[in-house]
Structure formats: C-alpha cells, structure tokens
PDB file of C-alpha atoms in Angstrom:
ATOM      1  CA  MET A   1      -1.455   8.584 -12.242  1.00 95.00           C
ATOM      2  CA  LEU A   2       0.246   7.032  -9.226  1.00 97.00           C
ATOM      3  CA  VAL A   3      -1.926   5.246  -6.664  1.00 98.00           C
ATOM      4  CA  LEU A   4      -0.427   4.708  -3.194  1.00 98.00           C
ATOM      5  CA  LEU A   5      -1.849   1.692  -1.355  1.00 98.00           C
ATOM      6  CA  PRO A   6      -1.329   0.183   2.087  1.00 97.00           C
ATOM      7  CA  PRO A   7      -0.400  -3.510   2.235  1.00 96.00           C
ATOM      8  CA  SER A   8      -2.543  -6.051   4.063  1.00 93.00           C
ATOM      9  CA  GLU A   9      -1.717  -7.679   7.381  1.00 88.00           C
ATOM     10  CA  GLY A  10      -2.946 -10.995   6.024  1.00 84.00           C
ATOM     11  CA  LYS A  11      -0.990 -12.416   3.116  1.00 93.00           C
ATOM     12  CA  ALA A  12      -1.204 -15.422   0.826  1.00 92.00           C
ATOM     13  CA  SER A  13       1.427 -18.119   1.130  1.00 89.00           C
ATOM     14  CA  SER A  14       4.661 -17.699  -0.782  1.00 85.00           C
ATOM     15  CA  GLY A  15       4.077 -20.760  -2.952  1.00 79.00           C
ATOM     16  CA  ARG A  16       6.763 -22.700  -4.782  1.00 81.00           C
ATOM     17  CA  GLY A  17       8.102 -20.128  -7.210  1.00 84.00           C
ATOM     18  CA  ALA A  18      11.696 -18.971  -7.516  1.00 93.00           C
ATOM     19  CA  PRO A  19      12.972 -17.140  -4.416  1.00 96.00           C
ATOM     20  CA  LEU A  20      13.280 -13.404  -3.987  1.00 95.00           C
ATOM     21  CA  LYS A  21      15.635 -11.531  -6.297  1.00 96.00           C
ATOM     22  CA  PRO A  22      16.080  -8.171  -4.540  1.00 95.00           C
ATOM     23  CA  GLU A  23      17.736  -6.626  -7.591  1.00 96.00           C
ATOM     24  CA  SER A  24      14.593  -7.260  -9.645  1.00 97.00           C
ATOM     25  CA  LEU A  25      12.315  -5.113  -7.465  1.00 98.00           C
ATOM     26  CA  SER A  26      11.067  -1.752  -8.700  1.00 97.00           C
ATOM     27  CA  LEU A  27      12.440   1.482  -7.198  1.00 98.00           C
ATOM     28  CA  PRO A  28      16.108   0.366  -7.122  1.00 97.00           C
ATOM     29  CA  GLY A  29      16.969   3.470  -5.098  1.00 97.00           C
ATOM     30  CA  LEU A  30      15.407   1.688  -2.110  1.00 98.00           C
ATOM     31  CA  ALA A  31      17.725  -1.342  -2.434  1.00 98.00           C
ATOM     32  CA  ASP A  32      20.100  -0.515   0.436  1.00 98.00           C
ATOM     33  CA  ALA A  33      17.262   0.369   2.807  1.00 98.00           C
ATOM     34  CA  ARG A  34      15.477  -2.869   1.870  1.00 98.00           C
ATOM     35  CA  GLU A  35      18.554  -4.964   2.525  1.00 98.00           C
ATOM     36  CA  ALA A  36      18.993  -3.350   5.933  1.00 98.00           C
ATOM     37  CA  VAL A  37      15.439  -4.243   6.988  1.00 98.00           C
ATOM     38  CA  LEU A  38      15.551  -7.703   5.415  1.00 98.00           C
ATOM     39  CA  GLY A  39      18.834  -8.585   7.094  1.00 97.00           C
ATOM     40  CA  GLU A  40      17.760  -7.465  10.544  1.00 97.00           C
ATOM     41  CA  LEU A  41      14.297  -9.012  10.272  1.00 98.00           C
ATOM     42  CA  VAL A  42      15.696 -12.420   9.330  1.00 98.00           C
ATOM     43  CA  GLU A  43      18.323 -12.220  12.088  1.00 97.00           C
ATOM     44  CA  LEU A  44      15.663 -11.274  14.650  1.00 97.00           C
ATOM     45  CA  CYS A  45      13.414 -14.176  13.679  1.00 97.00           C
ATOM     46  CA  VAL A  46      16.239 -16.733  13.544  1.00 96.00           C
ATOM     47  CA  GLY A  47      17.040 -15.874  17.166  1.00 91.00           C
ATOM     48  CA  ASP A  48      14.700 -15.698  20.147  1.00 92.00           C
ATOM     49  CA  GLU A  49      11.199 -16.473  18.844  1.00 93.00           C
ATOM     50  CA  ASP A  50       9.445 -14.841  21.800  1.00 93.00           C
ATOM     51  CA  LYS A  51      11.463 -11.654  21.362  1.00 96.00           C
ATOM     52  CA  ALA A  52      10.711 -11.626  17.639  1.00 96.00           C
ATOM     53  CA  ARG A  53       7.004 -12.057  18.356  1.00 95.00           C
ATOM     54  CA  GLU A  54       7.104  -9.163  20.818  1.00 96.00           C
ATOM     55  CA  VAL A  55       8.942  -6.850  18.414  1.00 97.00           C
ATOM     56  CA  LEU A  56       6.577  -7.688  15.563  1.00 96.00           C
ATOM     57  CA  GLY A  57       3.482  -7.303  17.740  1.00 95.00           C
ATOM     58  CA  LEU A  58       2.263 -10.843  17.117  1.00 93.00           C
ATOM     59  CA  SER A  59      -0.105 -12.801  19.338  1.00 92.00           C
ATOM     60  CA  GLU A  60       0.586 -16.378  20.411  1.00 90.00           C
ATOM     61  CA  GLY A  61      -1.728 -17.545  17.658  1.00 88.00           C
ATOM     62  CA  LEU A  62       0.495 -15.867  15.047  1.00 90.00           C
ATOM     63  CA  ARG A  63       3.721 -17.522  16.224  1.00 87.00           C
ATOM     64  CA  GLY A  64       4.061 -19.196  12.823  1.00 88.00           C
ATOM     65  CA  GLU A  65       4.625 -15.787  11.207  1.00 92.00           C
ATOM     66  CA  VAL A  66       8.069 -15.676  12.836  1.00 95.00           C
ATOM     67  CA  ALA A  67       9.074 -18.882  11.050  1.00 93.00           C
ATOM     68  CA  LYS A  68       7.806 -17.373   7.791  1.00 93.00           C
ATOM     69  CA  ASN A  69      10.246 -14.471   8.180  1.00 96.00           C
ATOM     70  CA  VAL A  70      13.156 -16.870   8.801  1.00 96.00           C
ATOM     71  CA  GLU A  71      12.727 -18.177   5.231  1.00 95.00           C
ATOM     72  CA  LEU A  72      12.457 -14.818   3.451  1.00 96.00           C
ATOM     73  CA  ARG A  73      15.589 -15.279   1.327  1.00 96.00           C
ATOM     74  CA  THR A  74      14.714 -18.823   0.215  1.00 95.00           C
ATOM     75  CA  ALA A  75      10.900 -18.977   0.161  1.00 95.00           C
ATOM     76  CA  GLY A  76       9.075 -18.869  -3.138  1.00 95.00           C
ATOM     77  CA  ALA A  77       8.164 -15.420  -4.455  1.00 96.00           C
ATOM     78  CA  ARG A  78       4.941 -14.365  -6.172  1.00 95.00           C
ATOM     79  CA  PRO A  79       3.705 -11.053  -7.600  1.00 97.00           C
ATOM     80  CA  ALA A  80       2.882  -8.666  -4.768  1.00 97.00           C
ATOM     81  CA  GLY A  81      -0.634  -8.341  -6.158  1.00 97.00           C
ATOM     82  CA  GLU A  82      -1.117 -12.040  -5.354  1.00 96.00           C
ATOM     83  CA  ILE A  83       0.598 -11.914  -1.942  1.00 97.00           C
ATOM     84  CA  TYR A  84      -1.513  -9.094  -0.490  1.00 97.00           C
ATOM     85  CA  THR A  85      -5.016 -10.175   0.558  1.00 93.00           C
ATOM     86  CA  GLY A  86      -7.709  -8.626   2.728  1.00 89.00           C
ATOM     87  CA  VAL A  87     -10.728  -6.409   2.170  1.00 93.00           C
ATOM     88  CA  LEU A  88      -9.134  -3.777  -0.091  1.00 95.00           C
ATOM     89  CA  TYR A  89      -7.395  -6.334  -2.307  1.00 97.00           C
ATOM     90  CA  ASP A  90     -10.474  -8.571  -2.457  1.00 95.00           C
ATOM     91  CA  ALA A  91     -12.480  -5.587  -3.732  1.00 96.00           C
ATOM     92  CA  LEU A  92      -9.735  -4.635  -6.190  1.00 97.00           C
ATOM     93  CA  ASP A  93      -9.568  -8.265  -7.437  1.00 97.00           C
ATOM     94  CA  LEU A  94      -6.572  -7.809  -9.700  1.00 98.00           C
ATOM     95  CA  ALA A  95      -6.762 -11.351 -11.056  1.00 97.00           C
ATOM     96  CA  SER A  96     -10.138 -10.747 -12.728  1.00 97.00           C
ATOM     97  CA  LEU A  97      -9.128  -7.540 -14.547  1.00 98.00           C
ATOM     98  CA  ASP A  98      -8.822  -7.694 -18.310  1.00 97.00           C
ATOM     99  CA  ALA A  99      -5.369  -7.483 -19.894  1.00 97.00           C
ATOM    100  CA  ALA A 100      -5.468  -3.733 -20.521  1.00 97.00           C
ATOM    101  CA  ALA A 101      -6.598  -2.979 -16.963  1.00 97.00           C
ATOM    102  CA  LYS A 102      -3.853  -5.234 -15.561  1.00 98.00           C
ATOM    103  CA  LYS A 103      -1.271  -3.240 -17.498  1.00 97.00           C
ATOM    104  CA  ARG A 104      -2.669   0.011 -16.138  1.00 97.00           C
ATOM    105  CA  ALA A 105      -2.582  -1.426 -12.610  1.00 98.00           C
ATOM    106  CA  ALA A 106       1.035  -2.523 -13.062  1.00 98.00           C
ATOM    107  CA  ARG A 107       2.006   1.004 -14.117  1.00 96.00           C
ATOM    108  CA  SER A 108       0.062   2.969 -11.545  1.00 97.00           C
ATOM    109  CA  LEU A 109      -0.240   0.993  -8.283  1.00 98.00           C
ATOM    110  CA  LEU A 110       2.424   1.230  -5.601  1.00 98.00           C
ATOM    111  CA  VAL A 111       2.052  -0.752  -2.374  1.00 98.00           C
ATOM    112  CA  PHE A 112       3.850   0.549   0.719  1.00 98.00           C
ATOM    113  CA  SER A 113       5.507  -1.953   3.051  1.00 98.00           C
ATOM    114  CA  GLY A 114       7.452  -1.988   6.299  1.00 97.00           C
ATOM    115  CA  LEU A 115       9.871  -4.512   4.777  1.00 98.00           C
ATOM    116  CA  TRP A 116      10.177  -3.442   1.132  1.00 98.00           C
ATOM    117  CA  GLY A 117       9.448   0.282   1.388  1.00 98.00           C
ATOM    118  CA  ALA A 118       7.219   0.225  -1.682  1.00 98.00           C
ATOM    119  CA  VAL A 119       6.684  -2.289  -4.487  1.00 98.00           C
ATOM    120  CA  ARG A 120       4.721  -2.564  -7.713  1.00 98.00           C
ATOM    121  CA  VAL A 121       1.984  -5.190  -7.807  1.00 98.00           C
ATOM    122  CA  THR A 122       4.055  -7.112 -10.359  1.00 98.00           C
ATOM    123  CA  ASP A 123       7.182  -7.260  -8.163  1.00 98.00           C
ATOM    124  CA  ARG A 124       7.806 -10.811  -6.972  1.00 97.00           C
ATOM    125  CA  ILE A 125       8.080 -11.047  -3.181  1.00 97.00           C
ATOM    126  CA  PRO A 126       7.686 -13.788  -0.556  1.00 97.00           C
ATOM    127  CA  SER A 127       4.983 -13.728   2.088  1.00 96.00           C
ATOM    128  CA  TYR A 128       6.189 -11.923   5.227  1.00 96.00           C
ATOM    129  CA  ARG A 129       5.092 -10.237   8.437  1.00 96.00           C
ATOM    130  CA  CYS A 130       6.508  -6.798   9.244  1.00 96.00           C
ATOM    131  CA  SER A 131       4.261  -3.756   9.540  1.00 96.00           C
ATOM    132  CA  MET A 132       5.371  -0.143   9.204  1.00 97.00           C
ATOM    133  CA  GLY A 133       4.718   0.338  12.929  1.00 96.00           C
ATOM    134  CA  VAL A 134       7.496  -2.077  13.922  1.00 97.00           C
ATOM    135  CA  LYS A 135      10.622  -0.860  15.715  1.00 97.00           C
ATOM    136  CA  LEU A 136      13.519  -3.195  14.933  1.00 97.00           C
ATOM    137  CA  PRO A 137      16.233  -3.366  17.624  1.00 95.00           C
ATOM    138  CA  GLY A 138      19.007  -2.079  15.348  1.00 94.00           C
ATOM    139  CA  LEU A 139      17.180   0.143  12.854  1.00 96.00           C
ATOM    140  CA  GLY A 140      14.497   1.584  15.118  1.00 96.00           C
ATOM    141  CA  ALA A 141      11.107   2.709  13.842  1.00 97.00           C
ATOM    142  CA  LEU A 142      10.636   1.580  10.251  1.00 98.00           C
ATOM    143  CA  ALA A 143       8.622   4.629   9.192  1.00 97.00           C
ATOM    144  CA  ALA A 144      11.593   6.817  10.160  1.00 97.00           C
ATOM    145  CA  HIS A 145      14.023   4.408   8.459  1.00 98.00           C
ATOM    146  CA  TRP A 146      12.184   4.781   5.163  1.00 98.00           C
ATOM    147  CA  ARG A 147      11.731   8.562   5.117  1.00 98.00           C
ATOM    148  CA  ALA A 148      15.060   9.571   3.581  1.00 98.00           C
ATOM    149  CA  PRO A 149      15.216   6.906   0.830  1.00 98.00           C
ATOM    150  CA  MET A 150      11.545   7.473   0.025  1.00 97.00           C
ATOM    151  CA  ALA A 151      12.035  11.234  -0.166  1.00 97.00           C
ATOM    152  CA  ALA A 152      14.799  10.637  -2.710  1.00 97.00           C
ATOM    153  CA  ALA A 153      12.986   8.040  -4.826  1.00 97.00           C
ATOM    154  CA  LEU A 154       9.274   8.847  -4.788  1.00 97.00           C
ATOM    155  CA  PRO A 155       9.114  12.302  -6.458  1.00 95.00           C
ATOM    156  CA  GLU A 156      10.541  10.806  -9.652  1.00 94.00           C
ATOM    157  CA  VAL A 157       8.129   7.864  -9.458  1.00 95.00           C
ATOM    158  CA  ALA A 158       5.231  10.287  -8.991  1.00 94.00           C
ATOM    159  CA  GLY A 159       6.093  11.925 -12.313  1.00 91.00           C
ATOM    160  CA  GLY A 160       3.963  14.902 -13.313  1.00 92.00           C
ATOM    161  CA  GLY A 161       0.489  13.507 -12.830  1.00 94.00           C
ATOM    162  CA  LEU A 162      -2.080  12.824 -10.141  1.00 97.00           C
ATOM    163  CA  VAL A 163      -1.008  11.092  -6.919  1.00 98.00           C
ATOM    164  CA  LEU A 164      -3.976   9.271  -5.369  1.00 98.00           C
ATOM    165  CA  ASP A 165      -3.048   8.513  -1.760  1.00 98.00           C
ATOM    166  CA  LEU A 166      -5.133   5.703  -0.242  1.00 98.00           C
ATOM    167  CA  ARG A 167      -2.662   4.725   2.488  1.00 96.00           C
ATOM    168  CA  SER A 168      -3.415   4.413   6.187  1.00 92.00           C
ATOM    169  CA  SER A 169      -1.673   6.869   8.515  1.00 91.00           C
ATOM    170  CA  ALA A 170       1.079   4.418   9.538  1.00 92.00           C
ATOM    171  CA  TYR A 171       2.195   3.981   5.934  1.00 96.00           C
ATOM    172  CA  GLY A 172       1.567   7.604   5.048  1.00 95.00           C
ATOM    173  CA  SER A 173       4.185   8.629   7.602  1.00 95.00           C
ATOM    174  CA  ALA A 174       6.944   6.942   5.576  1.00 97.00           C
ATOM    175  CA  TRP A 175       6.538   9.456   2.739  1.00 97.00           C
ATOM    176  CA  LYS A 176       4.523  12.656   2.642  1.00 96.00           C
ATOM    177  CA  PRO A 177       4.267  14.371  -0.756  1.00 95.00           C
ATOM    178  CA  LYS A 178       5.637  17.901  -0.547  1.00 93.00           C
ATOM    179  CA  GLY A 179       5.590  21.052  -2.602  1.00 92.00           C
ATOM    180  CA  GLU A 180       4.455  20.711  -6.185  1.00 93.00           C
ATOM    181  CA  VAL A 181       3.795  16.966  -5.780  1.00 95.00           C
ATOM    182  CA  ALA A 182       1.539  17.624  -2.778  1.00 95.00           C
ATOM    183  CA  GLY A 183      -0.475  20.090  -4.870  1.00 94.00           C
ATOM    184  CA  ARG A 184      -1.486  17.306  -7.263  1.00 95.00           C
ATOM    185  CA  THR A 185      -2.085  14.747  -4.534  1.00 97.00           C
ATOM    186  CA  ALA A 186      -5.559  13.701  -3.381  1.00 97.00           C
ATOM    187  CA  THR A 187      -6.245  11.773  -0.184  1.00 96.00           C
ATOM    188  CA  VAL A 188      -9.485   9.851   0.168  1.00 95.00           C
ATOM    189  CA  ARG A 189     -11.573   9.142   3.228  1.00 93.00           C
ATOM    190  CA  VAL A 190     -14.593   6.866   2.965  1.00 94.00           C
ATOM    191  CA  LEU A 191     -17.541   7.773   5.199  1.00 93.00           C
ATOM    192  CA  HIS A 192     -20.632   5.737   6.030  1.00 89.00           C
ATOM    193  CA  ALA A 193     -23.195   8.215   4.742  1.00 88.00           C
ATOM    194  CA  PRO A 194     -25.930   7.711   7.394  1.00 87.00           C
ATOM    195  CA  THR A 195     -23.483   8.268  10.279  1.00 87.00           C
ATOM    196  CA  ARG A 196     -20.692  10.193   8.520  1.00 88.00           C
ATOM    197  CA  LYS A 197     -18.189   8.027  10.349  1.00 88.00           C
ATOM    198  CA  VAL A 198     -15.197   6.108   9.027  1.00 85.00           C
ATOM    199  CA  VAL A 199     -15.953   2.375   9.229  1.00 80.00           C
ATOM    200  CA  SER A 200     -12.998   0.098   8.487  1.00 80.00           C
ATOM    201  CA  HIS A 201     -14.815  -2.307   6.179  1.00 78.00           C
ATOM    202  CA  PHE A 202     -16.493   0.466   4.152  1.00 82.00           C
ATOM    203  CA  ASN A 203     -13.198   2.325   3.965  1.00 90.00           C
ATOM    204  CA  LYS A 204     -11.074  -0.568   2.696  1.00 92.00           C
ATOM    205  CA  ALA A 205     -13.632  -2.133   0.390  1.00 93.00           C
ATOM    206  CA  THR A 206     -14.597   1.168  -1.222  1.00 94.00           C
ATOM    207  CA  LYS A 207     -10.961   2.133  -1.796  1.00 96.00           C
ATOM    208  CA  GLY A 208     -10.436  -1.186  -3.554  1.00 97.00           C
ATOM    209  CA  ARG A 209     -13.511  -0.571  -5.689  1.00 96.00           C
ATOM    210  CA  ILE A 210     -12.375   2.947  -6.554  1.00 97.00           C
ATOM    211  CA  VAL A 211      -9.020   1.699  -7.807  1.00 97.00           C
ATOM    212  CA  ARG A 212     -10.697  -1.086  -9.756  1.00 97.00           C
ATOM    213  CA  SER A 213     -13.117   1.401 -11.329  1.00 96.00           C
ATOM    214  CA  LEU A 214     -10.294   3.696 -12.410  1.00 97.00           C
ATOM    215  CA  VAL A 215      -8.020   1.038 -13.933  1.00 97.00           C
ATOM    216  CA  SER A 216     -10.955  -0.795 -15.537  1.00 96.00           C
ATOM    217  CA  SER A 217     -12.371   2.317 -17.169  1.00 94.00           C
ATOM    218  CA  GLY A 218      -9.008   3.531 -18.400  1.00 92.00           C
ATOM    219  CA  THR A 219      -9.683   6.896 -16.786  1.00 89.00           C
ATOM    220  CA  VAL A 220      -6.447   8.762 -16.096  1.00 91.00           C
ATOM    221  CA  PRO A 221      -7.220  12.004 -14.249  1.00 94.00           C
ATOM    222  CA  SER A 222      -4.462  14.580 -14.649  1.00 92.00           C
ATOM    223  CA  GLY A 223      -5.019  16.111 -11.213  1.00 94.00           C
ATOM    224  CA  PRO A 224      -7.296  16.144  -8.153  1.00 96.00           C
ATOM    225  CA  GLU A 225     -10.025  18.227  -9.796  1.00 95.00           C
ATOM    226  CA  GLU A 226     -10.240  15.808 -12.703  1.00 96.00           C
ATOM    227  CA  LEU A 227     -10.265  12.901 -10.228  1.00 97.00           C
ATOM    228  CA  VAL A 228     -13.357  14.310  -8.529  1.00 97.00           C
ATOM    229  CA  GLU A 229     -15.113  14.560 -11.888  1.00 96.00           C
ATOM    230  CA  ALA A 230     -14.053  11.037 -12.841  1.00 96.00           C
ATOM    231  CA  LEU A 231     -15.277   9.519  -9.578  1.00 96.00           C
ATOM    232  CA  ARG A 232     -18.623  11.269  -9.887  1.00 96.00           C
ATOM    233  CA  ASP A 233     -18.914  10.038 -13.472  1.00 95.00           C
ATOM    234  CA  LEU A 234     -18.251   6.516 -12.156  1.00 94.00           C
ATOM    235  CA  GLY A 235     -21.150   6.885  -9.732  1.00 94.00           C
ATOM    236  CA  TYR A 236     -19.425   7.838  -6.494  1.00 95.00           C
ATOM    237  CA  VAL A 237     -20.749  10.535  -4.163  1.00 95.00           C
ATOM    238  CA  VAL A 238     -17.770  12.808  -3.468  1.00 97.00           C
ATOM    239  CA  GLU A 239     -17.337  15.826  -1.229  1.00 96.00           C
ATOM    240  CA  VAL A 240     -14.203  17.932  -1.608  1.00 94.00           C
ATOM    241  CA  ALA A 241     -12.086  20.139   0.596  1.00 86.00           C
ATOM    242  CA  VAL A 242     -10.195  22.314  -1.906  1.00 86.00           C
ATOM    243  CA  PRO A 243      -6.864  23.508  -0.478  1.00 89.00           C
ATOM    244  CA  SER A 244      -6.713  27.177   0.415  1.00 85.00           C
ATOM    245  CA  ARG A 245      -3.081  27.442  -0.684  1.00 88.00           C
ATOM    246  CA  ALA A 246      -0.646  25.821  -3.082  1.00 86.00           C
ATOM    247  CA  GLY A 247       1.377  22.789  -2.079  1.00 87.00           C
ATOM    248  CA  VAL A 248      -1.369  21.164  -0.007  1.00 92.00           C
ATOM    249  CA  ALA A 249      -3.105  17.888  -0.880  1.00 94.00           C
ATOM    250  CA  TRP A 250      -6.782  17.806  -1.746  1.00 95.00           C
ATOM    251  CA  ALA A 251      -8.996  15.951   0.755  1.00 96.00           C
ATOM    252  CA  LEU A 252     -11.852  13.919  -0.732  1.00 97.00           C
ATOM    253  CA  ASP A 253     -14.694  12.273   1.192  1.00 95.00           C
ATOM    254  CA  VAL A 254     -16.478   9.434  -0.596  1.00 95.00           C
ATOM    255  CA  LEU A 255     -19.889   8.721   0.952  1.00 94.00           C
ATOM    256  CA  VAL A 256     -21.314   5.198   0.873  1.00 92.00           C
ATOM    257  CA  ASP A 257     -24.536   3.719   2.260  1.00 88.00           C
ATOM    258  CA  GLU A 258     -23.420   0.101   2.106  1.00 74.00           C
ATOM    259  CA  VAL A 259     -20.906  -2.157   0.405  1.00 62.00           C
ATOM    260  CA  HIS A 260     -22.042  -5.376  -1.231  1.00 56.00           C
TER     261      HIS A 260
END
C-alpha cells in the first residue's frame, strides 16, 4: 500500500540536527529536479525579500519564512514526519504510534512537496516554505516542473498494490496515476454527514485518522475494494463510486458527523 499525503503549510522548526543531505532522500530519481528547485528557491530568498515574499505568496506577517529558505542548505534537518504539522498530521500523530506501526508508516507514506517533489516521513529535511502552487521565476509552475520526473519515478514506487490518494488538488496535479496504477488507486473525500459538504477541518483530521487506523491495525488492503471493506471494519461510514471502466481511480466518500 502506498499512501499519498499533502504536506502542511505550517511546519516545525528545523532544530539543531545535521544539515540536509540531498543524496540521502528517498526517490533518488527526483534528485536533479529537487536540486533545481532548491537552488532557485535559495537564490530567490537571498535576493530581494519583497520579491521572494510575493513569489511565495506570503503575507507581511510571514516575512520570516523567507529567511528560513535562505538557510535551507545549512539548517538542521529532522524527519519529515516531525517537520510537517497541522490538522492532518496532528490526527495522524506519528510519534505516538507503536514500533510496528511506525515501520508500516515509513514504508507506505509519501508526502508530496513543492520543494522536494515527494519524501518519506523518515527522510530528514529542514523546515521550509514553498507550496506546489508557487511559480518560480526560472522554473515556472512547480506542479508542471515535477510532472515528468514524477511520471518516471512514481509507478515503480507504487508497486503492485493499493494507492490511497489523500492529496489536495494542488499536489495531485504533480502526478496523476494512469493506466493500471489508476485502476488500483482510491481517492477519498470526507463529507460532513448532516450537510454533505466538504469542511476543511473534518477533511484533514479524518484523513489523518484514517491513515493512523490503517497503519495501527496492520491492515494492508490489496486494492480499492478491499480498502472499502477495511475502512468499514474500522468503523468508518463509506460510500463508493465504482469506476465504470478500467484505468480509472475509485472515488470514496467518508461521512462524519463530528471530529473530536
């Protein structure tokens, strides 16, 4: 099982660990594309701070994020699972998983990123600010920059099992499963049951809880149909749109009344 996650806008501080070692990151086929983004992002932030803030879509109150990017090559690095914070990652709560569940999370979770492309939760990275929606002056739109290297690297990473896609649309545009991989992919939308509307907090928190439930239980669905059964066994209310033809992802709606 491969679980595709969005990152979080908010991130923990880099800390005092050893700095980034790009060659140590998972998915080495993305190395050149990573270096291109890293180099331009650092150069942008070393230069005109106001321009960097504009390109990165940062408010005046987030001016300090520019300085954070200046130090990307020298700042301390921590496991990505510790760097990413926010509602989804709070609900997932990787740190409190038992040893076996942590190993399953390390094998199955892949976090998409405007800067790194995609990383495992155990990959050591510094804190940064660069969303997938950014258009860097030299490289252009990052989602477009990542499409070719992702298309080359991700099918092998996906292997032959279930792909559970929990990404937001901005990160989903960097790689769309195709063909046989798409046929064993399931996307999940979380709906507030009383209104049948997507509510950001319900959506993010429930996705984090779903991932935690799967890695904690040791359940490894082999495909979308088995995923539906597993989620229902774990107590989730799931509605399914079964594809009418091969090569199309399954669409799952998880209905929730409230999130504690």
